[in-house]
Short mmCIF file of C-alpha atoms in Angstrom, two decimals:
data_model
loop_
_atom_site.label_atom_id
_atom_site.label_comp_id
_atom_site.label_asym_id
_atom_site.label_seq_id
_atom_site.Cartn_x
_atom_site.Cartn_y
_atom_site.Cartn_z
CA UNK A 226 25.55 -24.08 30.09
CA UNK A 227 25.78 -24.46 26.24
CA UNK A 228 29.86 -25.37 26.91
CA UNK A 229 28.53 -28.59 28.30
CA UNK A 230 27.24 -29.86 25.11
CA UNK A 231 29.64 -31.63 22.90
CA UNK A 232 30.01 -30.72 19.31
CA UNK A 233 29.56 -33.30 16.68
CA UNK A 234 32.70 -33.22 15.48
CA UNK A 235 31.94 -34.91 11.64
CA UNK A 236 29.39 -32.08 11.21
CA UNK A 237 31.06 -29.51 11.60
CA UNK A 238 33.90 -30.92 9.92
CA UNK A 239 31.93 -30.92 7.17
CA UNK A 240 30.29 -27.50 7.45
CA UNK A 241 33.61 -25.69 7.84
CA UNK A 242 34.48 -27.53 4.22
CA UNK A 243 31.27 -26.20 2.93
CA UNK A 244 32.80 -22.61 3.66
CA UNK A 245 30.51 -22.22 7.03
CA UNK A 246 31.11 -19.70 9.10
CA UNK A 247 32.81 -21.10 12.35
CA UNK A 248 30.17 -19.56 14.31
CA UNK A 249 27.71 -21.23 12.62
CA UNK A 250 29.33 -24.78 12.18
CA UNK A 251 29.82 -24.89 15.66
CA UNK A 252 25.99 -24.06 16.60
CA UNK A 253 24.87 -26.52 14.15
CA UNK A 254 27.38 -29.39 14.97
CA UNK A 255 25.48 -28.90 18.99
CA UNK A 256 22.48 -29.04 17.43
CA UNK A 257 23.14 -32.71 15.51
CA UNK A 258 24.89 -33.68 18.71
CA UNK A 259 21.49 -33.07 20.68
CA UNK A 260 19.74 -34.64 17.72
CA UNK A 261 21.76 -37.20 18.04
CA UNK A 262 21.30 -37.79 21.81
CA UNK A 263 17.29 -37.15 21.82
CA UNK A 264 16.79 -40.44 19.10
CA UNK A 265 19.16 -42.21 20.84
CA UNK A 266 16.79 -41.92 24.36
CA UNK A 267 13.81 -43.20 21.46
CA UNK A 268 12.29 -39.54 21.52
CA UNK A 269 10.71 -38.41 18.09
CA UNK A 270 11.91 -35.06 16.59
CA UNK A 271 9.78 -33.10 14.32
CA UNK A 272 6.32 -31.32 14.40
CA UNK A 273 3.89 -33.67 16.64
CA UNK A 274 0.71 -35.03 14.94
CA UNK A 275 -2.77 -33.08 15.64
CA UNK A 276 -3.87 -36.03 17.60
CA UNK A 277 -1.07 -35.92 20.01
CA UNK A 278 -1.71 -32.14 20.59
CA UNK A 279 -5.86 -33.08 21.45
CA UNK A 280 -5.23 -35.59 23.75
CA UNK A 281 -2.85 -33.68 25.55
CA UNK A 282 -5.55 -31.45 26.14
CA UNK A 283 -7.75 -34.22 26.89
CA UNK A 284 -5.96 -35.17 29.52
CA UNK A 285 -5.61 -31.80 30.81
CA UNK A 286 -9.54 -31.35 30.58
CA UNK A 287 -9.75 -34.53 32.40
CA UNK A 288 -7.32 -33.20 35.02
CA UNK A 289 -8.25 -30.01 35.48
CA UNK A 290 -8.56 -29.48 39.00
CA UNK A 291 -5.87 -31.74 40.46
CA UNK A 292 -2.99 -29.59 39.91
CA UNK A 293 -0.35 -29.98 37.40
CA UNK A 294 -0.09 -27.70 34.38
CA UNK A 295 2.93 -25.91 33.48
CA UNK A 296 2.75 -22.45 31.56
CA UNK A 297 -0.42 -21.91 29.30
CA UNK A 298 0.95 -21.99 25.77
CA UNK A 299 -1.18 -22.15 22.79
CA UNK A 300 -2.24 -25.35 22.18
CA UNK A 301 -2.16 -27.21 18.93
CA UNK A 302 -5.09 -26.99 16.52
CA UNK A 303 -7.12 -30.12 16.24
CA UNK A 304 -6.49 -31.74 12.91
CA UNK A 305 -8.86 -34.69 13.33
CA UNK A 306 -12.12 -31.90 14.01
CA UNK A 307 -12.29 -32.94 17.63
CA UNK A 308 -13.81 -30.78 20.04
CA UNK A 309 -11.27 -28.83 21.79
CA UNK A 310 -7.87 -27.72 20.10
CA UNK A 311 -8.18 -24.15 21.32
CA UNK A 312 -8.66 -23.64 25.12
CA UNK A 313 -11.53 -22.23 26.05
CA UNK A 314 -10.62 -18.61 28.42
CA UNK A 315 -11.68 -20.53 31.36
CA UNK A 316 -9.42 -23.35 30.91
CA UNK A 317 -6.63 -21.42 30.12
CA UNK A 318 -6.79 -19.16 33.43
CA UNK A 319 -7.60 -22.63 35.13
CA UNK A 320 -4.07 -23.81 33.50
CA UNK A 321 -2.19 -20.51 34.38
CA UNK A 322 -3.84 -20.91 38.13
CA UNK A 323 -2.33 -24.18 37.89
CA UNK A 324 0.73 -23.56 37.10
CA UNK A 325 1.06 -21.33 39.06
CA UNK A 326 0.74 -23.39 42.31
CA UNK A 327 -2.92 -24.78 42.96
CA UNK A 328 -4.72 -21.48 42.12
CA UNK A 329 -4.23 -20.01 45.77
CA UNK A 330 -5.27 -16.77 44.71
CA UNK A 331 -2.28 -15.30 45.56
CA UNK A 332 -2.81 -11.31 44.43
CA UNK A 333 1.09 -10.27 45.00
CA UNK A 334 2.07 -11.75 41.42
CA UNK A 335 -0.49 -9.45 39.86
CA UNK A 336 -2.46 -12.49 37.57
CA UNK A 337 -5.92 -12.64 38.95
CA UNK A 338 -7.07 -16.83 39.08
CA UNK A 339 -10.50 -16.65 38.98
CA UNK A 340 -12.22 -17.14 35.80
CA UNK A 341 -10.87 -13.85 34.10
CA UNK A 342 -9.18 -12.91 31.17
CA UNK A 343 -5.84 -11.93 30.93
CA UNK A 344 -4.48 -10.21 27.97
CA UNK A 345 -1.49 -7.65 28.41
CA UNK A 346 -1.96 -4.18 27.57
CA UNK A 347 0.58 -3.01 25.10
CA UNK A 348 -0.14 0.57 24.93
CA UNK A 349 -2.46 2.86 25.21
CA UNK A 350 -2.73 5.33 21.68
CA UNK A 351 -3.35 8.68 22.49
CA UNK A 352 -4.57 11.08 19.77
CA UNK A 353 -1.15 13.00 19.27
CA UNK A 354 -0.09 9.15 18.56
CA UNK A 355 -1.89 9.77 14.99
CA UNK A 356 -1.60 13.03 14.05
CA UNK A 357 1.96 13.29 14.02
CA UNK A 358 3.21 14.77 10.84
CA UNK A 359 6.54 12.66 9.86
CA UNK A 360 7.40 15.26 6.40
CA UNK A 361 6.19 18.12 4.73
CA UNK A 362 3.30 17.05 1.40
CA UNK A 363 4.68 19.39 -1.23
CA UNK A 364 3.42 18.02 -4.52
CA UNK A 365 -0.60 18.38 -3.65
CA UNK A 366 -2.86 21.01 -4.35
CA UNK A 367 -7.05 20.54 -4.62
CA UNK A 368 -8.85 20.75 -8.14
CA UNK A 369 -11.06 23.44 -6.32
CA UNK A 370 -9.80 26.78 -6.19
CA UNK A 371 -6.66 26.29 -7.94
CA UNK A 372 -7.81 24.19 -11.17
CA UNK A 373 -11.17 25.36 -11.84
CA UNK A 374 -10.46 29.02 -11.15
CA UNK A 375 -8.17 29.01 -13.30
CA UNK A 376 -10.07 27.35 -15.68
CA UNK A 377 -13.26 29.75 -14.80
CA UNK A 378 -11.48 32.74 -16.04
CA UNK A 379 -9.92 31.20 -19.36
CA UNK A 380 -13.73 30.23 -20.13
CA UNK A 381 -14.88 34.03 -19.31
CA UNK A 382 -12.11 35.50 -21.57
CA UNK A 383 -12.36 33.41 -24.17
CA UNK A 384 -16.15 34.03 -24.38
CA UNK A 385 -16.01 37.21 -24.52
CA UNK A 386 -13.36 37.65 -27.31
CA UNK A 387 -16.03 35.48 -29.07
CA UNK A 388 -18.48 37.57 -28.68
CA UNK A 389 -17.03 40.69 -29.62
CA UNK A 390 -15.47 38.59 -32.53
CA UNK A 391 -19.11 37.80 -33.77
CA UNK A 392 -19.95 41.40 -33.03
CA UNK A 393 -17.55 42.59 -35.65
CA UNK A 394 -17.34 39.83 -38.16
CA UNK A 395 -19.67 38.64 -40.65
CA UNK A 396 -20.35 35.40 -41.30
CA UNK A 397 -23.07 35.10 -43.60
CA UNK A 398 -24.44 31.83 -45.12
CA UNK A 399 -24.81 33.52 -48.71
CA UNK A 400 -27.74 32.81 -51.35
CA UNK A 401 -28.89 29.71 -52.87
CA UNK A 402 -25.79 27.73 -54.70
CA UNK A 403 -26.42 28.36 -58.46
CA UNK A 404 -24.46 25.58 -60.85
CA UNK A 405 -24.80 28.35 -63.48
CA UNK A 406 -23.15 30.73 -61.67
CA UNK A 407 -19.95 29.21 -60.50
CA UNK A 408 -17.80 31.72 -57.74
CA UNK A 409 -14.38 33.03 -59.01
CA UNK A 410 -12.88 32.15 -55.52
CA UNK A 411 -14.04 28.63 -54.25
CA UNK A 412 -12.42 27.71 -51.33
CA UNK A 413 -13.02 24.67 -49.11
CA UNK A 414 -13.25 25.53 -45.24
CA UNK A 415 -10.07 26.60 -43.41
CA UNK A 416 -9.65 23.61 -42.10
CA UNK A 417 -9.25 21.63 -45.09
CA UNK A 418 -7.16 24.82 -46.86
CA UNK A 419 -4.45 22.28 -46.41
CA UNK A 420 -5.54 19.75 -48.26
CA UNK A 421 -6.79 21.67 -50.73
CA UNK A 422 -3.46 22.95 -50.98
CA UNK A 423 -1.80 19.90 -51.74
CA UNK A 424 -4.05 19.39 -54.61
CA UNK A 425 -3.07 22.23 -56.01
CA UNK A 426 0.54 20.25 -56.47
CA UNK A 427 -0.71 16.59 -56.51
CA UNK A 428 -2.55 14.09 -58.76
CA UNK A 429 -5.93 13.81 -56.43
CA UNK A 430 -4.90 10.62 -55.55
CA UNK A 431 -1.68 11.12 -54.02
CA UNK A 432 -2.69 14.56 -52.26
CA UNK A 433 -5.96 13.60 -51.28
CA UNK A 434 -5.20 9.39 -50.26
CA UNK A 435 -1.75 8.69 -50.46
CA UNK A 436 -0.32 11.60 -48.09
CA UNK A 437 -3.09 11.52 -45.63
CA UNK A 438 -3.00 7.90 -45.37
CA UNK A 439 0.84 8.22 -44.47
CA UNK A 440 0.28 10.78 -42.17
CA UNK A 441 -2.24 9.24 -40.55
CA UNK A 442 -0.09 5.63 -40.27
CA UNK A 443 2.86 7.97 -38.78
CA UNK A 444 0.90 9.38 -36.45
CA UNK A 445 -0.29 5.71 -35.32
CA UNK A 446 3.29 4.38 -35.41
CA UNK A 447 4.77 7.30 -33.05
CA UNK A 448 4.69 4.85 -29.90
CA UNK A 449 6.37 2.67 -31.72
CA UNK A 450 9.03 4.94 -33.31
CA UNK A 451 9.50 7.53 -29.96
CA UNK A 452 9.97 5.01 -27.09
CA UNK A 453 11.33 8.09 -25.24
CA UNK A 454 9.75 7.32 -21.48
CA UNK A 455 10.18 10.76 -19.99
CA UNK A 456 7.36 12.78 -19.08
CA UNK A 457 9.01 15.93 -19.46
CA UNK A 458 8.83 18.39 -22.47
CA UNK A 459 12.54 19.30 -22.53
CA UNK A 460 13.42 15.47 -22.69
CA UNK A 461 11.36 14.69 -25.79
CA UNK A 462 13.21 15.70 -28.54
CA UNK A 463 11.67 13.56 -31.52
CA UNK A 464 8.31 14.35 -30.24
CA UNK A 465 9.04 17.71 -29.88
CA UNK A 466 10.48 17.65 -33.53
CA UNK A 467 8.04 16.06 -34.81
CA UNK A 468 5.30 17.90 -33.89
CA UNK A 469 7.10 21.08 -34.38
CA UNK A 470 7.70 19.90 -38.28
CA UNK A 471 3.60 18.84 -38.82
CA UNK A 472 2.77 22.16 -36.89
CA UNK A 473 4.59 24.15 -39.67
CA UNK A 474 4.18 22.74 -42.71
CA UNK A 475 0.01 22.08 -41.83
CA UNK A 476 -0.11 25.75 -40.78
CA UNK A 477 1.93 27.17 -43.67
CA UNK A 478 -0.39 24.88 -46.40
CA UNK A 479 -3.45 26.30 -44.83
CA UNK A 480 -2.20 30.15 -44.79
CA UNK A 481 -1.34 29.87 -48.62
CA UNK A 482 -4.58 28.42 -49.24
CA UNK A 483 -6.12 31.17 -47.12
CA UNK A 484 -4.59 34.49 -47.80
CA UNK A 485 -2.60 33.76 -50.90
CA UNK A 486 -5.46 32.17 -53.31
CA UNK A 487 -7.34 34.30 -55.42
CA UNK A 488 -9.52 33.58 -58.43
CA UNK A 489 -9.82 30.53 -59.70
CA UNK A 490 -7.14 29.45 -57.15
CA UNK A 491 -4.16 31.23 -58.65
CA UNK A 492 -1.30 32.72 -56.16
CA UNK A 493 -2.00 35.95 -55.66
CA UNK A 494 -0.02 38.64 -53.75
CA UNK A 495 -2.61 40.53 -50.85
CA UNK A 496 -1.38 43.87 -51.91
CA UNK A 497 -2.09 43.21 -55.62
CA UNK A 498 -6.07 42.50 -54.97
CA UNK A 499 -6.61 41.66 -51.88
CA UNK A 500 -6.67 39.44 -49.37
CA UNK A 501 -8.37 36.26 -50.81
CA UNK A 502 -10.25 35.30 -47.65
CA UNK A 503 -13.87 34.71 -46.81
CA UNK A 504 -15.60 33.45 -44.02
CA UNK B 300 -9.61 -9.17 13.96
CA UNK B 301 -8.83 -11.48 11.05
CA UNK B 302 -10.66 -15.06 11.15
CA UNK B 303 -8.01 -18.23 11.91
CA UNK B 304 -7.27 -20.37 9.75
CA UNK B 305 -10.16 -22.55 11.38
CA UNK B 306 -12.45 -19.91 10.42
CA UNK B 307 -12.70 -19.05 14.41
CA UNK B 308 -12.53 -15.73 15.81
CA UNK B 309 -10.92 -15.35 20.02
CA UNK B 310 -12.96 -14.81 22.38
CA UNK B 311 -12.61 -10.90 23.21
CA UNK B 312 -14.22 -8.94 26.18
CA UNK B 313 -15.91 -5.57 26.91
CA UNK B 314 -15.03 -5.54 30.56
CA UNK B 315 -10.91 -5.65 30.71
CA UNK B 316 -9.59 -4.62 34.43
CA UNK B 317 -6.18 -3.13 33.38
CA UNK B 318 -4.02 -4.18 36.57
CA UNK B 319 -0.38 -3.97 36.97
CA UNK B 320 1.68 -7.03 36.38
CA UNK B 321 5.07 -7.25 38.03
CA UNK B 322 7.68 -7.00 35.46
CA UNK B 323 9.49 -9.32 37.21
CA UNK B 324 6.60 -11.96 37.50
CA UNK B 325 6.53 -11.75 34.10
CA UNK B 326 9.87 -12.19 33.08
CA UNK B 327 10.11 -15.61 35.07
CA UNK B 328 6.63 -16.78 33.87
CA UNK B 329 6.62 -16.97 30.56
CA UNK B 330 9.87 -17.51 28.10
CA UNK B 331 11.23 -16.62 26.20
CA UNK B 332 12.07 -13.47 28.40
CA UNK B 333 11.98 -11.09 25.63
CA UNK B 334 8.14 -9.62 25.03
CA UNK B 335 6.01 -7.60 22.27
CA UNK B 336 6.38 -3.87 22.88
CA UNK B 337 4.98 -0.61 21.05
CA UNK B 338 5.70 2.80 21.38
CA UNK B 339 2.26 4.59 21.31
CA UNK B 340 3.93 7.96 19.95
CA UNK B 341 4.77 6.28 16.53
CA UNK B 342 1.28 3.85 16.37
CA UNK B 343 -0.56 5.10 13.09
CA UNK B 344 -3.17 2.86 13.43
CA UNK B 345 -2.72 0.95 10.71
CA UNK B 346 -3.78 -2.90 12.09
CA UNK B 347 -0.93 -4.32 9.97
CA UNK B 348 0.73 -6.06 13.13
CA UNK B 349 -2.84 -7.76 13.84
CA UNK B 350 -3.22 -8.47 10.46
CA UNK B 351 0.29 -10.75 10.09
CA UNK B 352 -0.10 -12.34 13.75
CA UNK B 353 0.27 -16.00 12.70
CA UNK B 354 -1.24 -16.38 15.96
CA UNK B 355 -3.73 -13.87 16.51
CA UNK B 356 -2.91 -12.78 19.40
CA UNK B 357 -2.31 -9.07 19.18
CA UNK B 358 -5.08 -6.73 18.80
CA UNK B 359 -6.35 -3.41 18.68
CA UNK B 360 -9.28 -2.59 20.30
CA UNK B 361 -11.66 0.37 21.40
CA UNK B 362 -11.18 2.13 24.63
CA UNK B 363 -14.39 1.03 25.57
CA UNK B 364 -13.19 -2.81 25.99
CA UNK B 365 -11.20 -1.17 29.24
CA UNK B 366 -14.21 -1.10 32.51
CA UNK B 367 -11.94 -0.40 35.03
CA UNK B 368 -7.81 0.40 35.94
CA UNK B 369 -6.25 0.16 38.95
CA UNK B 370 -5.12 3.37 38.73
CA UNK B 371 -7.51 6.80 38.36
CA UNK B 372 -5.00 8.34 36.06
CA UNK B 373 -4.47 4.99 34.02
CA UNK B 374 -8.41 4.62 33.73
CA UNK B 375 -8.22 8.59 32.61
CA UNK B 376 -5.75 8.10 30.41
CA UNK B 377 -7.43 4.70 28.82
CA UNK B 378 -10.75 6.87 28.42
CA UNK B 379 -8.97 9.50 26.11
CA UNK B 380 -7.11 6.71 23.88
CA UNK B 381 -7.90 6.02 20.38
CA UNK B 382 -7.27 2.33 20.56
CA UNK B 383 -6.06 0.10 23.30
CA UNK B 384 -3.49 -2.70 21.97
CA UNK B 385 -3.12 -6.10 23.79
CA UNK B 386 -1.34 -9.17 23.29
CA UNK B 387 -2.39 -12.52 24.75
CA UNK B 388 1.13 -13.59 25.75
CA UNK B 389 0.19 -17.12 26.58
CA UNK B 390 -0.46 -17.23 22.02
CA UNK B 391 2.18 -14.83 21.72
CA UNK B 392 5.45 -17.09 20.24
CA UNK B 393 7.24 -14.00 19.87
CA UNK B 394 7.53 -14.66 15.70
CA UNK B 395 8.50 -10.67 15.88
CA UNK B 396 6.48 -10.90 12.38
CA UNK B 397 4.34 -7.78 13.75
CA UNK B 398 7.60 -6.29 14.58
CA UNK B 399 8.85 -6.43 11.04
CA UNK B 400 5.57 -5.33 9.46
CA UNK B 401 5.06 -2.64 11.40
CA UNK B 402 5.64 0.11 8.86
CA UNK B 403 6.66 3.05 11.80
CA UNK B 404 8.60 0.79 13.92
CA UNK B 405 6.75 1.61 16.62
CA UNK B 406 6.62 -2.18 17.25
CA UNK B 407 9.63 -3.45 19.29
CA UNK B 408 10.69 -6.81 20.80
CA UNK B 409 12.43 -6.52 23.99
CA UNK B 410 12.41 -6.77 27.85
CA UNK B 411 9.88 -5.58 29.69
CA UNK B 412 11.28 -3.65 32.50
CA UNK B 413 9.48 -2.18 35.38
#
């Protein structure tokens, strides 16, 4: 049937210069023929206006009853707001009856014609439908048992080595401070050992400003510097170093000033007198 | 069921007759030839075909919308169902949008044979 139409030969002239598949060209050059034809009989082309689309279903309202119809197709929505750009379920059966031949009733085609719905069923779901398990879910465990167990027994173990720590350990608040009286070993908390440390080496303004404020501007510019995006330990190499480098030298500041201070903070050797240490 | 652009929502029923349509009837009445299927076996459920419809004309529904079958073991087998699908084919302009959302491709467009 589609042989019958004649190709417009200056279209698809110039689609095949455009680098058109032939295929294509000649589809479209049928198309611009029928174009072509359809204006010439004075028909418009294009979307039809809202207003066309209501009173064709105007008429059809107004008709209903005397036969005609076609196939019920979904009728244009009404632009202008008046009443009726959707069929109403009755008037849609009353067009399928229609088209279909007066609304006879005939039952052999399987459509009932009286003032039912029809919808086609699609399927039916049955429960196996859902629960069918396409792949394996290996990544997931739950918080509870295999987080917080876990995290249960840490607390109960560390606890305990606490408390047998404090069973065995002194840690006495001492008498009243007495400025006359000034301690031969006078040691800031461990925690600080480090700083205390540097002092030892540095003007107080250097140790105690200077080097913690750079320390504490590298640690804020280590997004910046270590753009690394991996997540995964092995991967992060200046991270990895870098932390590995603070670690140490942190942890070997704080164990001089621990162990290896003695009166009146001088280096002194444990086995000489003793380790230098109090809680 | 999404709201139309007109901010109106189909008509639906509770008291659907499920009766079989010759495939054949079918075919000839409405065109293009080539209709909405879906598999039921690879459904999940998810509404996304409703939810695209340009036309709204596919929907999911409860069992319950189904009163009556023609058949015992249709009506049986509508009664044990999670959802019941249905396509007004009259709306149905055969866009295949559902088709392409449907994330299982249990969506098909096709010929309906008997």
């Amino acid at each position: 049937m589609s042989e019958e139409v004649q190709i417009d030969q200056e279209v698809y002239d110039r689609l095949i210069a455009g680098g058109t598949s032939e295929r294509i060209a000649r589809a479209k050059a049928k198309a611009a023929s029928v174009r072509k034809a359809k204006i010439a009989e004075g028909q418009t082309l294009g979307p039809r206006p809202a207003e066309q689309a209501s009173q064709a279903l105007e008429q059809f309202r107004s008709s209903q009853g005397s036969g005609g119809g076609g196939v019920a197709t979904k009728t244009a929505a009404d632009d202008a707001g008046t009443s009726g750009g959707r069929l109403t379920p009755e008037e849609r059966s009353a067009r399928v009856a229609a088209s279909l031949g007066g609304g006879n009733g005939d039952a052999s085609i399987g459509v009932p014609t009286s003032g039912q719905h029809t919808h086609r069923l699609l399927a039916l779901v049955p429960p196996a439908g859902i629960q069918q398990v396409q792949s394996k879910q290996m990544d997931k465990v739950y918080t509870w048992p295999h987080l917080l167990l876990v995290e249960f027994v840490a607390l109960l173990a560390v606890g305990s080595l606490l408390l047998v720590a404090s069973f065995f350990l002194d840690a006495p608040l001492g008498s009243l401070a007495n400025p006359n009286e000034v301690p031969a070993i006078n040691k800031a908390p461990w925690y600080f050992m480090g700083l205390q440390e540097l002092l030892r080496y540095f003007h107080p303004m250097v140790a105690g400003v200077t080097l913690p404020g750079v320390a504490v501007v590298l640690l804020m510019a280590i997004p910046y510097l270590d753009k690394n995006p991996s997540a995964r330990p092995e991967n992060r190499k200046v991270a990895n170093l870098a932390f590995t480098f603070f670690m140490t030298f942190w942890g070997i500041l704080v164990i001089i000033g621990s162990f290896l201070r003695g009166a009146g903070y001088e280096w002194v050797w444990p086995w000489t007198q003793g380790l230098g240490f109090t809680l | 069921m999404g709201k139309t652009d007109k901010g109106e929502h189909p008509l639906m029923f509770d008291d659907y007759v499920v009766q079989q349509v010759d495939p054949q009837w079918l075919q000839e009445r409405v065109k293009p030839k080539r209709h909405i299927g879906l598999t039921p076996e690879l459904c999940i459920l998810c509404r996304a075909c409703e939810d695209v419809c340009p036309w709204e004309c596919i929907y999911m529904m409860s069992p319950n919308i189904v009163k009556d079958a023609d058949s015992p073991s249709l009506m049986t087998l509508a009664s044990q169902s999670h959802a019941v699908f249905i396509i007004d084919d009259n709306e149905c302009t055969r866009c295949a949008i559902c088709v392409e959302r449907c994330p299982s491709d249990a969506l098909w467009l096709g010929r309906v044979d008997g």
